[in-house]
């Protein structure tokens, strides 16, 4: 059994716990044990922290990394933002001896030392590279015959110099994981476009940030999909909460359900719907729920 | 007609400060191909947000105009421009450095300040609440995640770290600083 520490971040555990629960249960079925990363904090949020003060961002991210180093485990994240912060920080600390020394002076005062002994992984690239599509297909008990709009999100694949995951404009690895569950990843206009939440934009300039996600929702709607599949709780929040904000501010209704890949995997592995938290979203689409029920039959109970 | 740019407004010390970010000096290699701005999803919505112009302004040392532009905060850090630049300009990383200098000059969105203060107080930018605790229980999880929310010592470490780096003072309420 492979073993990793589970870095929760903020939005998954504190807004969309279904993502956390689905991740633990589906990875267990794939022979991956997730261990609590006790005492971890915010990654910290790169848009604000990296903008405000690089040393603070680097120190706090490095503290999170050292918690996992102390357990001798690589870190698993389910969030593009956390992935970006932790991978970038881990790489900088490994490559820049001067910054490492400066940050380690700070970490020493709270009883930690960055050594550079572990890697930071994102659930999607980990499943793609370490588990593989065939093994996931074999674990699927109910092929989810859905048409989905896939949202990679930016920081899963960019900056490519730090990620090494191939093309950032036409990647395929996440589509392959979706198709392993029996779903169809439908092509739509500007598929790789940003959700608009990152960089502190959602916090600073909400209306403009919502207009960006509205562009994506328009394109997804035009493609006639059953739901959105994402791999980041912040994108997830932007799509889910964003749709309710857009309804209020711009009087536009999309009603597209938002599902994290771990939750789609849970559906395809026959896990009870109540444990996946999909209906804890603000956007609850009855038509989608009926379709899920039709596909899964008795497994919904 | 465009505003006239006065060379007397150029602040080369500001440019030097920006160039302290590794590879930020690559903005001098820009030959205005506009690949960055033409692909920018924010420029599509808000033409005033122009990353190429901002980096050009930084290279000219146009400190005041740049730091006071509200559009400095529109970038979502999607990194599309940085990926596309044929000259290897670190568009996003350089913009973040410019933002840092703005912060050091006291220019900060109130909502960003609030998020920062949440991390200082609770260790999370988006902390737990009662509704989330119920949701956690409903999906079979413990009502409190095993993060700084559960371990007080760990929260203490985070708070001490943010004090050592001076972050707590950086994001203190405006009234308290004056």
PDB file of C-alpha atoms in Angstrom, chain B residues 4-161:
ATOM      1  CA  UNK B   4       2.683  62.416 -21.931  1.00  0.00           C
ATOM      2  CA  UNK B   5       5.267  60.388 -20.031  1.00  0.00           C
ATOM      3  CA  UNK B   6       7.887  62.539 -18.320  1.00  0.00           C
ATOM      4  CA  UNK B   7      11.343  61.101 -17.862  1.00  0.00           C
ATOM      5  CA  UNK B   8      11.575  63.103 -14.638  1.00  0.00           C
ATOM      6  CA  UNK B   9       8.957  60.738 -13.227  1.00  0.00           C
ATOM      7  CA  UNK B  10      11.154  57.697 -13.793  1.00  0.00           C
ATOM      8  CA  UNK B  11      12.456  56.130 -10.600  1.00  0.00           C
ATOM      9  CA  UNK B  12      15.366  53.819 -11.347  1.00  0.00           C
ATOM     10  CA  UNK B  13      15.645  52.739  -7.718  1.00  0.00           C
ATOM     11  CA  UNK B  14      12.155  51.281  -8.115  1.00  0.00           C
ATOM     12  CA  UNK B  15      13.291  49.397 -11.196  1.00  0.00           C
ATOM     13  CA  UNK B  16      16.299  48.070  -9.281  1.00  0.00           C
ATOM     14  CA  UNK B  17      13.979  46.934  -6.510  1.00  0.00           C
ATOM     15  CA  UNK B  18      11.786  45.040  -9.005  1.00  0.00           C
ATOM     16  CA  UNK B  19      14.899  43.453 -10.507  1.00  0.00           C
ATOM     17  CA  UNK B  20      15.779  41.909  -7.142  1.00  0.00           C
ATOM     18  CA  UNK B  21      13.213  39.214  -8.002  1.00  0.00           C
ATOM     19  CA  UNK B  22      15.115  36.435  -9.820  1.00  0.00           C
ATOM     20  CA  UNK B  23      14.847  36.858 -13.603  1.00  0.00           C
ATOM     21  CA  UNK B  24      12.646  39.963 -13.310  1.00  0.00           C
ATOM     22  CA  UNK B  25      15.259  41.789 -15.435  1.00  0.00           C
ATOM     23  CA  UNK B  26      14.107  39.657 -18.357  1.00  0.00           C
ATOM     24  CA  UNK B  27      11.433  42.299 -18.941  1.00  0.00           C
ATOM     25  CA  UNK B  28      14.182  44.203 -20.770  1.00  0.00           C
ATOM     26  CA  UNK B  29      14.025  41.452 -23.437  1.00  0.00           C
ATOM     27  CA  UNK B  30      10.386  42.208 -24.363  1.00  0.00           C
ATOM     28  CA  UNK B  31      10.074  43.148 -28.064  1.00  0.00           C
ATOM     29  CA  UNK B  32       6.344  43.908 -27.903  1.00  0.00           C
ATOM     30  CA  UNK B  33       5.030  40.861 -29.737  1.00  0.00           C
ATOM     31  CA  UNK B  34       1.873  41.183 -27.556  1.00  0.00           C
ATOM     32  CA  UNK B  35       1.526  37.420 -27.159  1.00  0.00           C
ATOM     33  CA  UNK B  36       0.995  37.984 -23.430  1.00  0.00           C
ATOM     34  CA  UNK B  37      -1.865  40.458 -23.625  1.00  0.00           C
ATOM     35  CA  UNK B  38      -3.603  38.939 -26.636  1.00  0.00           C
ATOM     36  CA  UNK B  39      -4.070  35.651 -24.776  1.00  0.00           C
ATOM     37  CA  UNK B  40      -4.876  37.204 -21.390  1.00  0.00           C
ATOM     38  CA  UNK B  41      -8.385  36.269 -20.164  1.00  0.00           C
ATOM     39  CA  UNK B  42      -8.475  39.336 -17.927  1.00  0.00           C
ATOM     40  CA  UNK B  43      -7.475  41.741 -20.712  1.00  0.00           C
ATOM     41  CA  UNK B  44     -10.416  40.340 -22.680  1.00  0.00           C
ATOM     42  CA  UNK B  45     -12.769  41.542 -19.928  1.00  0.00           C
ATOM     43  CA  UNK B  46     -10.879  44.592 -18.734  1.00  0.00           C
ATOM     44  CA  UNK B  47      -8.617  46.214 -21.363  1.00  0.00           C
ATOM     45  CA  UNK B  48      -7.093  48.492 -18.709  1.00  0.00           C
ATOM     46  CA  UNK B  49      -5.447  45.386 -17.313  1.00  0.00           C
ATOM     47  CA  UNK B  50      -2.430  45.173 -19.602  1.00  0.00           C
ATOM     48  CA  UNK B  51       0.459  43.047 -18.337  1.00  0.00           C
ATOM     49  CA  UNK B  52       2.775  44.099 -21.158  1.00  0.00           C
ATOM     50  CA  UNK B  53       2.223  47.777 -20.371  1.00  0.00           C
ATOM     51  CA  UNK B  54       2.728  47.166 -16.643  1.00  0.00           C
ATOM     52  CA  UNK B  55       6.046  45.427 -17.181  1.00  0.00           C
ATOM     53  CA  UNK B  56       7.134  48.173 -19.589  1.00  0.00           C
ATOM     54  CA  UNK B  57       6.251  50.736 -16.920  1.00  0.00           C
ATOM     55  CA  UNK B  58       8.315  48.815 -14.368  1.00  0.00           C
ATOM     56  CA  UNK B  59      11.258  48.788 -16.747  1.00  0.00           C
ATOM     57  CA  UNK B  60      10.963  52.579 -17.133  1.00  0.00           C
ATOM     58  CA  UNK B  61      10.737  53.063 -13.370  1.00  0.00           C
ATOM     59  CA  UNK B  62       7.212  54.505 -13.465  1.00  0.00           C
ATOM     60  CA  UNK B  63       6.725  53.741  -9.802  1.00  0.00           C
ATOM     61  CA  UNK B  64       3.798  55.965  -8.796  1.00  0.00           C
ATOM     62  CA  UNK B  65       1.632  55.306 -11.827  1.00  0.00           C
ATOM     63  CA  UNK B  66       2.192  51.577 -11.544  1.00  0.00           C
ATOM     64  CA  UNK B  67       1.780  51.122  -7.802  1.00  0.00           C
ATOM     65  CA  UNK B  68      -1.382  53.211  -7.736  1.00  0.00           C
ATOM     66  CA  UNK B  69      -3.066  51.448 -10.630  1.00  0.00           C
ATOM     67  CA  UNK B  70      -6.085  49.499  -9.338  1.00  0.00           C
ATOM     68  CA  UNK B  71      -5.555  47.031 -12.194  1.00  0.00           C
ATOM     69  CA  UNK B  72      -2.377  45.734 -10.561  1.00  0.00           C
ATOM     70  CA  UNK B  73      -4.717  43.500  -8.569  1.00  0.00           C
ATOM     71  CA  UNK B  74      -6.718  42.088 -11.503  1.00  0.00           C
ATOM     72  CA  UNK B  75      -4.255  39.342 -12.477  1.00  0.00           C
ATOM     73  CA  UNK B  76      -5.564  35.867 -11.583  1.00  0.00           C
ATOM     74  CA  UNK B  77      -2.043  34.417 -11.944  1.00  0.00           C
ATOM     75  CA  UNK B  78      -3.210  31.972 -14.630  1.00  0.00           C
ATOM     76  CA  UNK B  79       0.346  32.039 -16.042  1.00  0.00           C
ATOM     77  CA  UNK B  80      -0.838  31.848 -19.666  1.00  0.00           C
ATOM     78  CA  UNK B  81       1.243  34.910 -20.600  1.00  0.00           C
ATOM     79  CA  UNK B  82       4.347  33.591 -18.883  1.00  0.00           C
ATOM     80  CA  UNK B  83       3.980  30.265 -20.716  1.00  0.00           C
ATOM     81  CA  UNK B  84       3.569  31.982 -24.074  1.00  0.00           C
ATOM     82  CA  UNK B  85       6.340  34.584 -23.855  1.00  0.00           C
ATOM     83  CA  UNK B  86       8.968  33.775 -26.501  1.00  0.00           C
ATOM     84  CA  UNK B  87      11.558  35.780 -24.561  1.00  0.00           C
ATOM     85  CA  UNK B  88      11.162  33.947 -21.263  1.00  0.00           C
ATOM     86  CA  UNK B  89       9.863  37.017 -19.422  1.00  0.00           C
ATOM     87  CA  UNK B  90       8.595  36.100 -15.950  1.00  0.00           C
ATOM     88  CA  UNK B  91       5.390  38.105 -16.345  1.00  0.00           C
ATOM     89  CA  UNK B  92       3.513  36.795 -13.333  1.00  0.00           C
ATOM     90  CA  UNK B  93       6.468  36.470 -10.972  1.00  0.00           C
ATOM     91  CA  UNK B  94       7.492  40.031 -11.822  1.00  0.00           C
ATOM     92  CA  UNK B  95       3.958  41.341 -11.321  1.00  0.00           C
ATOM     93  CA  UNK B  96       3.878  39.706  -7.885  1.00  0.00           C
ATOM     94  CA  UNK B  97       7.113  41.535  -7.008  1.00  0.00           C
ATOM     95  CA  UNK B  98       5.518  44.836  -8.095  1.00  0.00           C
ATOM     96  CA  UNK B  99       2.538  44.010  -5.868  1.00  0.00           C
ATOM     97  CA  UNK B 100       4.916  43.374  -2.969  1.00  0.00           C
ATOM     98  CA  UNK B 101       6.381  46.851  -3.410  1.00  0.00           C
ATOM     99  CA  UNK B 102       2.845  48.297  -3.502  1.00  0.00           C
ATOM    100  CA  UNK B 103       2.086  46.528  -0.207  1.00  0.00           C
ATOM    101  CA  UNK B 104       5.293  47.932   1.311  1.00  0.00           C
ATOM    102  CA  UNK B 105       4.026  51.356   0.247  1.00  0.00           C
ATOM    103  CA  UNK B 106       0.778  50.831   2.119  1.00  0.00           C
ATOM    104  CA  UNK B 107      -1.421  50.009  -0.874  1.00  0.00           C
ATOM    105  CA  UNK B 108      -3.662  47.081   0.065  1.00  0.00           C
ATOM    106  CA  UNK B 109      -7.210  45.896  -0.631  1.00  0.00           C
ATOM    107  CA  UNK B 110      -9.264  45.718   2.553  1.00  0.00           C
ATOM    108  CA  UNK B 111     -10.528  42.241   1.669  1.00  0.00           C
ATOM    109  CA  UNK B 112      -6.963  41.000   1.237  1.00  0.00           C
ATOM    110  CA  UNK B 113      -6.151  42.485   4.628  1.00  0.00           C
ATOM    111  CA  UNK B 114      -9.086  40.597   6.150  1.00  0.00           C
ATOM    112  CA  UNK B 115      -8.028  37.268   4.617  1.00  0.00           C
ATOM    113  CA  UNK B 116      -4.489  37.825   5.933  1.00  0.00           C
ATOM    114  CA  UNK B 117      -5.814  38.579   9.401  1.00  0.00           C
ATOM    115  CA  UNK B 118      -7.841  35.338   9.353  1.00  0.00           C
ATOM    116  CA  UNK B 119      -4.658  33.368   8.739  1.00  0.00           C
ATOM    117  CA  UNK B 120      -2.979  35.185  11.648  1.00  0.00           C
ATOM    118  CA  UNK B 121      -5.930  34.516  13.958  1.00  0.00           C
ATOM    119  CA  UNK B 122      -6.953  31.008  12.881  1.00  0.00           C
ATOM    120  CA  UNK B 123      -4.257  29.636  10.563  1.00  0.00           C
ATOM    121  CA  UNK B 124      -6.713  29.277   7.668  1.00  0.00           C
ATOM    122  CA  UNK B 125      -7.690  31.840   5.003  1.00  0.00           C
ATOM    123  CA  UNK B 126     -11.093  30.126   4.872  1.00  0.00           C
ATOM    124  CA  UNK B 127     -11.739  28.907   8.418  1.00  0.00           C
ATOM    125  CA  UNK B 128     -14.279  26.389   9.691  1.00  0.00           C
ATOM    126  CA  UNK B 129     -17.801  27.480  10.718  1.00  0.00           C
ATOM    127  CA  UNK B 130     -20.823  25.745  12.269  1.00  0.00           C
ATOM    128  CA  UNK B 131     -22.411  24.944   8.917  1.00  0.00           C
ATOM    129  CA  UNK B 132     -19.196  23.313   7.692  1.00  0.00           C
ATOM    130  CA  UNK B 133     -18.932  21.279  10.902  1.00  0.00           C
ATOM    131  CA  UNK B 134     -22.384  19.827  10.216  1.00  0.00           C
ATOM    132  CA  UNK B 135     -21.444  19.116   6.612  1.00  0.00           C
ATOM    133  CA  UNK B 136     -18.306  17.317   7.793  1.00  0.00           C
ATOM    134  CA  UNK B 137     -20.314  15.095  10.108  1.00  0.00           C
ATOM    135  CA  UNK B 138     -22.836  14.371   7.338  1.00  0.00           C
ATOM    136  CA  UNK B 139     -20.130  12.912   5.097  1.00  0.00           C
ATOM    137  CA  UNK B 140     -18.716  10.850   7.953  1.00  0.00           C
ATOM    138  CA  UNK B 141     -15.774  13.066   8.952  1.00  0.00           C
ATOM    139  CA  UNK B 142     -14.814  14.430  12.355  1.00  0.00           C
ATOM    140  CA  UNK B 143     -16.417  17.874  12.776  1.00  0.00           C
ATOM    141  CA  UNK B 144     -12.996  19.546  13.094  1.00  0.00           C
ATOM    142  CA  UNK B 145     -10.275  18.866  10.504  1.00  0.00           C
ATOM    143  CA  UNK B 146      -6.868  17.675  11.811  1.00  0.00           C
ATOM    144  CA  UNK B 147      -5.244  20.987  10.905  1.00  0.00           C
ATOM    145  CA  UNK B 148      -4.314  24.002  13.046  1.00  0.00           C
ATOM    146  CA  UNK B 149      -8.049  24.011  13.850  1.00  0.00           C
ATOM    147  CA  UNK B 150      -7.550  20.917  15.994  1.00  0.00           C
ATOM    148  CA  UNK B 151      -4.027  21.479  17.338  1.00  0.00           C
ATOM    149  CA  UNK B 152      -3.497  24.617  19.377  1.00  0.00           C
ATOM    150  CA  UNK B 153       0.292  24.210  19.532  1.00  0.00           C
ATOM    151  CA  UNK B 154       0.395  24.131  15.744  1.00  0.00           C
ATOM    152  CA  UNK B 155      -1.634  27.344  15.542  1.00  0.00           C
ATOM    153  CA  UNK B 156       0.839  28.853  18.015  1.00  0.00           C
ATOM    154  CA  UNK B 157       3.697  27.935  15.674  1.00  0.00           C
ATOM    155  CA  UNK B 158       1.963  29.604  12.729  1.00  0.00           C
ATOM    156  CA  UNK B 159       1.265  32.742  14.743  1.00  0.00           C
ATOM    157  CA  UNK B 160       4.860  32.915  15.960  1.00  0.00           C
ATOM    158  CA  UNK B 161       6.143  32.473  12.403  1.00  0.00           C
TER     159      UNK B 161
END
